[in-house]
mmCIF file of C-alpha atoms in Angstrom:
data_model
loop_
_atom_site.group_PDB
_atom_site.id
_atom_site.type_symbol
_atom_site.label_atom_id
_atom_site.label_comp_id
_atom_site.label_asym_id
_atom_site.label_seq_id
_atom_site.Cartn_x
_atom_site.Cartn_y
_atom_site.Cartn_z
ATOM 1 C CA MET A 282 -16.471 11.156 15.172
ATOM 2 C CA TRP A 283 -14.023 10.362 12.319
ATOM 3 C CA GLN A 284 -13.028 6.716 12.057
ATOM 4 C CA ILE A 285 -11.006 4.559 9.715
ATOM 5 C CA LYS A 286 -11.457 0.807 9.596
ATOM 6 C CA LYS A 287 -10.551 -2.192 7.491
ATOM 7 C CA PHE A 288 -13.510 -4.071 6.024
ATOM 8 C CA ASN A 289 -13.511 -6.809 8.683
ATOM 9 C CA GLU A 290 -13.532 -4.185 11.457
ATOM 10 C CA LEU A 291 -16.758 -2.542 10.284
ATOM 11 C CA THR A 292 -19.887 -3.397 12.225
ATOM 12 C CA THR A 293 -22.856 -4.612 10.231
ATOM 13 C CA ARG A 294 -24.622 -1.338 11.033
ATOM 14 C CA GLU A 295 -21.677 0.716 9.730
ATOM 15 C CA LEU A 296 -21.423 -1.361 6.559
ATOM 16 C CA TYR A 297 -25.142 -1.010 5.972
ATOM 17 C CA GLN A 298 -25.045 2.752 6.442
ATOM 18 C CA ILE A 299 -22.011 3.076 4.144
ATOM 19 C CA LEU A 300 -23.731 1.127 1.395
ATOM 20 C CA GLN A 301 -26.975 3.021 1.960
ATOM 21 C CA LEU A 302 -25.212 6.405 1.653
ATOM 22 C CA ARG A 303 -23.276 5.377 -1.439
ATOM 23 C CA ASN A 304 -26.468 4.093 -3.081
ATOM 24 C CA GLU A 305 -28.481 7.165 -2.098
ATOM 25 C CA VAL A 306 -25.981 9.490 -3.781
ATOM 26 C CA PHE A 307 -24.267 7.508 -6.552
ATOM 27 C CA VAL A 308 -27.245 5.450 -7.763
ATOM 28 C CA VAL A 309 -30.395 7.429 -6.870
ATOM 29 C CA GLU A 310 -29.304 11.109 -6.772
ATOM 30 C CA GLN A 311 -26.971 10.792 -9.768
ATOM 31 C CA ASN A 312 -29.386 8.509 -11.572
ATOM 32 C CA CYS A 313 -26.600 6.058 -12.384
ATOM 33 C CA VAL A 314 -27.354 2.362 -12.453
ATOM 34 C CA TYR A 315 -24.150 0.488 -11.633
ATOM 35 C CA GLN A 316 -22.893 -2.275 -9.366
ATOM 36 C CA ASP A 317 -21.701 -0.449 -6.256
ATOM 37 C CA ALA A 318 -20.821 -3.698 -4.440
ATOM 38 C CA ASP A 319 -17.784 -4.289 -6.642
ATOM 39 C CA ASN A 320 -15.799 -6.783 -4.521
ATOM 40 C CA LYS A 321 -13.187 -4.112 -3.780
ATOM 41 C CA ASP A 322 -14.474 -3.054 -0.358
ATOM 42 C CA MET A 323 -12.752 -6.035 1.278
ATOM 43 C CA ARG A 324 -9.327 -4.620 0.264
ATOM 44 C CA ALA A 325 -10.096 -1.008 1.220
ATOM 45 C CA PHE A 326 -9.729 1.116 4.279
ATOM 46 C CA HIS A 327 -13.020 2.845 5.075
ATOM 47 C CA LEU A 328 -12.880 6.433 6.342
ATOM 48 C CA PHE A 329 -16.096 7.885 7.656
ATOM 49 C CA LEU A 330 -17.670 10.498 9.852
ATOM 50 C CA GLU A 331 -20.468 9.505 12.164
ATOM 51 C CA LYS A 332 -22.832 12.071 13.642
ATOM 52 C CA GLU A 333 -25.799 11.149 15.868
ATOM 53 C CA SER A 334 -25.306 7.439 15.014
ATOM 54 C CA GLN A 335 -25.478 8.131 11.257
ATOM 55 C CA ILE A 336 -22.615 8.009 8.747
ATOM 56 C CA ILE A 337 -22.622 11.366 6.965
ATOM 57 C CA ALA A 338 -19.305 11.360 5.071
ATOM 58 C CA TYR A 339 -17.305 8.472 3.605
ATOM 59 C CA ALA A 340 -14.378 7.513 1.388
ATOM 60 C CA ARG A 341 -12.546 4.309 0.689
ATOM 61 C CA ILE A 342 -8.796 4.131 0.428
ATOM 62 C CA PHE A 343 -6.573 1.593 -1.330
ATOM 63 C CA LYS A 344 -2.885 0.844 -1.081
ATOM 64 C CA THR A 345 -0.788 0.705 -4.256
ATOM 65 C CA GLY A 346 -1.895 -2.216 -6.412
ATOM 66 C CA ASP A 347 -5.134 -2.954 -4.544
ATOM 67 C CA TYR A 348 -7.190 -0.990 -7.085
ATOM 68 C CA PHE A 349 -4.947 1.073 -9.371
ATOM 69 C CA ASP A 350 -1.185 0.974 -9.897
ATOM 70 C CA ASN A 351 -0.987 3.801 -7.344
ATOM 71 C CA ALA A 352 -2.706 4.230 -4.024
ATOM 72 C CA SER A 353 -6.214 5.543 -4.530
ATOM 73 C CA ILE A 354 -9.186 7.247 -2.892
ATOM 74 C CA GLY A 355 -12.697 6.684 -4.114
ATOM 75 C CA ARG A 356 -16.412 6.604 -3.359
ATOM 76 C CA VAL A 357 -16.018 10.041 -1.814
ATOM 77 C CA VAL A 358 -19.444 11.081 -0.596
ATOM 78 C CA VAL A 359 -21.139 13.454 1.810
ATOM 79 C CA HIS A 360 -24.768 12.995 2.812
ATOM 80 C CA PRO A 361 -26.987 15.556 1.031
ATOM 81 C CA ASN A 362 -28.188 17.019 4.355
ATOM 82 C CA TYR A 363 -24.614 17.849 5.381
ATOM 83 C CA ARG A 364 -23.250 19.465 2.236
ATOM 84 C CA LYS A 365 -21.977 23.075 2.149
ATOM 85 C CA GLN A 366 -20.197 22.461 5.476
ATOM 86 C CA ASN A 367 -16.721 21.835 3.995
ATOM 87 C CA LEU A 368 -16.982 18.130 4.937
ATOM 88 C CA GLY A 369 -15.880 16.986 1.468
ATOM 89 C CA LYS A 370 -12.626 18.879 1.743
ATOM 90 C CA ILE A 371 -12.016 17.702 5.324
ATOM 91 C CA LEU A 372 -12.793 14.137 4.263
ATOM 92 C CA MET A 373 -10.318 14.285 1.400
ATOM 93 C CA GLN A 374 -7.621 15.910 3.534
ATOM 94 C CA LYS A 375 -8.021 13.141 6.102
ATOM 95 C CA ALA A 376 -7.875 10.489 3.326
ATOM 96 C CA ILE A 377 -4.708 12.042 1.830
ATOM 97 C CA ASP A 378 -3.121 12.306 5.272
ATOM 98 C CA PHE A 379 -3.906 8.660 6.095
ATOM 99 C CA THR A 380 -2.641 7.487 2.685
ATOM 100 C CA THR A 381 0.655 9.415 2.942
ATOM 101 C CA ARG A 382 1.369 9.267 6.687
ATOM 102 C CA ILE A 383 0.106 5.837 7.674
ATOM 103 C CA LEU A 384 0.280 3.881 4.415
ATOM 104 C CA LYS A 385 3.488 5.733 3.415
ATOM 105 C CA GLU A 386 2.278 6.244 -0.163
ATOM 106 C CA LYS A 387 3.757 9.050 -2.280
ATOM 107 C CA THR A 388 1.264 9.111 -5.178
ATOM 108 C CA ILE A 389 -2.547 8.953 -5.090
ATOM 109 C CA GLU A 390 -4.692 8.274 -8.146
ATOM 110 C CA ILE A 391 -8.378 9.032 -8.382
ATOM 111 C CA SER A 392 -11.088 8.654 -11.010
ATOM 112 C CA ALA A 393 -12.816 11.993 -10.542
ATOM 113 C CA GLN A 394 -16.207 12.985 -11.887
ATOM 114 C CA THR A 395 -15.374 15.865 -14.193
ATOM 115 C CA TYR A 396 -17.738 18.305 -12.509
ATOM 116 C CA LEU A 397 -15.481 18.001 -9.446
ATOM 117 C CA ILE A 398 -12.192 18.809 -11.193
ATOM 118 C CA HIS A 399 -11.803 22.184 -9.405
ATOM 119 C CA PHE A 400 -12.596 20.606 -6.017
ATOM 120 C CA TYR A 401 -9.768 18.115 -6.505
ATOM 121 C CA LYS A 402 -7.412 20.704 -8.021
ATOM 122 C CA ASP A 403 -7.805 22.731 -4.806
ATOM 123 C CA LEU A 404 -6.494 19.625 -3.003
ATOM 124 C CA LYS A 405 -3.427 19.574 -5.312
ATOM 125 C CA PHE A 406 -4.608 16.796 -7.675
ATOM 126 C CA ARG A 407 -3.739 17.309 -11.326
ATOM 127 C CA GLU A 408 -5.536 15.993 -14.424
ATOM 128 C CA THR A 409 -3.885 13.271 -16.476
ATOM 129 C CA GLY A 410 -5.227 11.899 -19.704
ATOM 130 C CA LYS A 411 -8.542 12.539 -21.338
ATOM 131 C CA GLU A 412 -12.127 12.466 -20.113
ATOM 132 C CA TYR A 413 -13.807 9.056 -20.227
ATOM 133 C CA LEU A 414 -17.123 7.533 -19.220
ATOM 134 C CA GLU A 415 -17.301 5.462 -16.078
ATOM 135 C CA ASP A 416 -20.692 4.008 -15.258
ATOM 136 C CA GLY A 417 -22.170 6.393 -17.785
ATOM 137 C CA LEU A 418 -20.776 9.546 -16.128
ATOM 138 C CA PRO A 419 -17.847 11.695 -17.367
ATOM 139 C CA HIS A 420 -14.653 11.146 -15.344
ATOM 140 C CA ILE A 421 -10.996 12.018 -15.579
ATOM 141 C CA LYS A 422 -7.911 10.432 -14.020
ATOM 142 C CA MET A 423 -6.222 12.732 -11.512
ATOM 143 C CA ILE A 424 -2.965 12.304 -9.624
ATOM 144 C CA TRP A 425 -1.707 13.736 -6.341
ATOM 145 C CA ASN A 426 2.001 13.474 -5.658
ATOM 146 C CA ASN A 427 3.764 14.830 -2.583
ATOM 147 C CA THR A 428 6.791 15.736 -4.688
ATOM 148 C CA LEU A 429 4.823 18.219 -6.829
#
């Protein structure tokens, strides 16, 4: 079941599973040593899909000014066992919908890993600026705007 919660609404089990999934993919699988617990989770909305009592897809969403100058979506992740099921696209569509419909934001900014540029372009994000390293991995700033 898809859910969206503020930080203080997460159960300790949900928070643990979110951090576990993020670490499994972003730290271990991508071999990237970085501080995932970045003190931003408390300001975020947490969108996740739970299946059989396990969180299998997750993203965090920020209002304008809570992370970037624009609203933003980040830490987008699908459990390795559930990939190739279109969950990443569904997750992002739900995040965009929440950000625009509920938060009433018009522009969404992401810091996308460059290997996912086409994934985000399919969701109507466009590249802005040049490639840069974030936590040792190539990224690029991308913008979604409902007026484009």
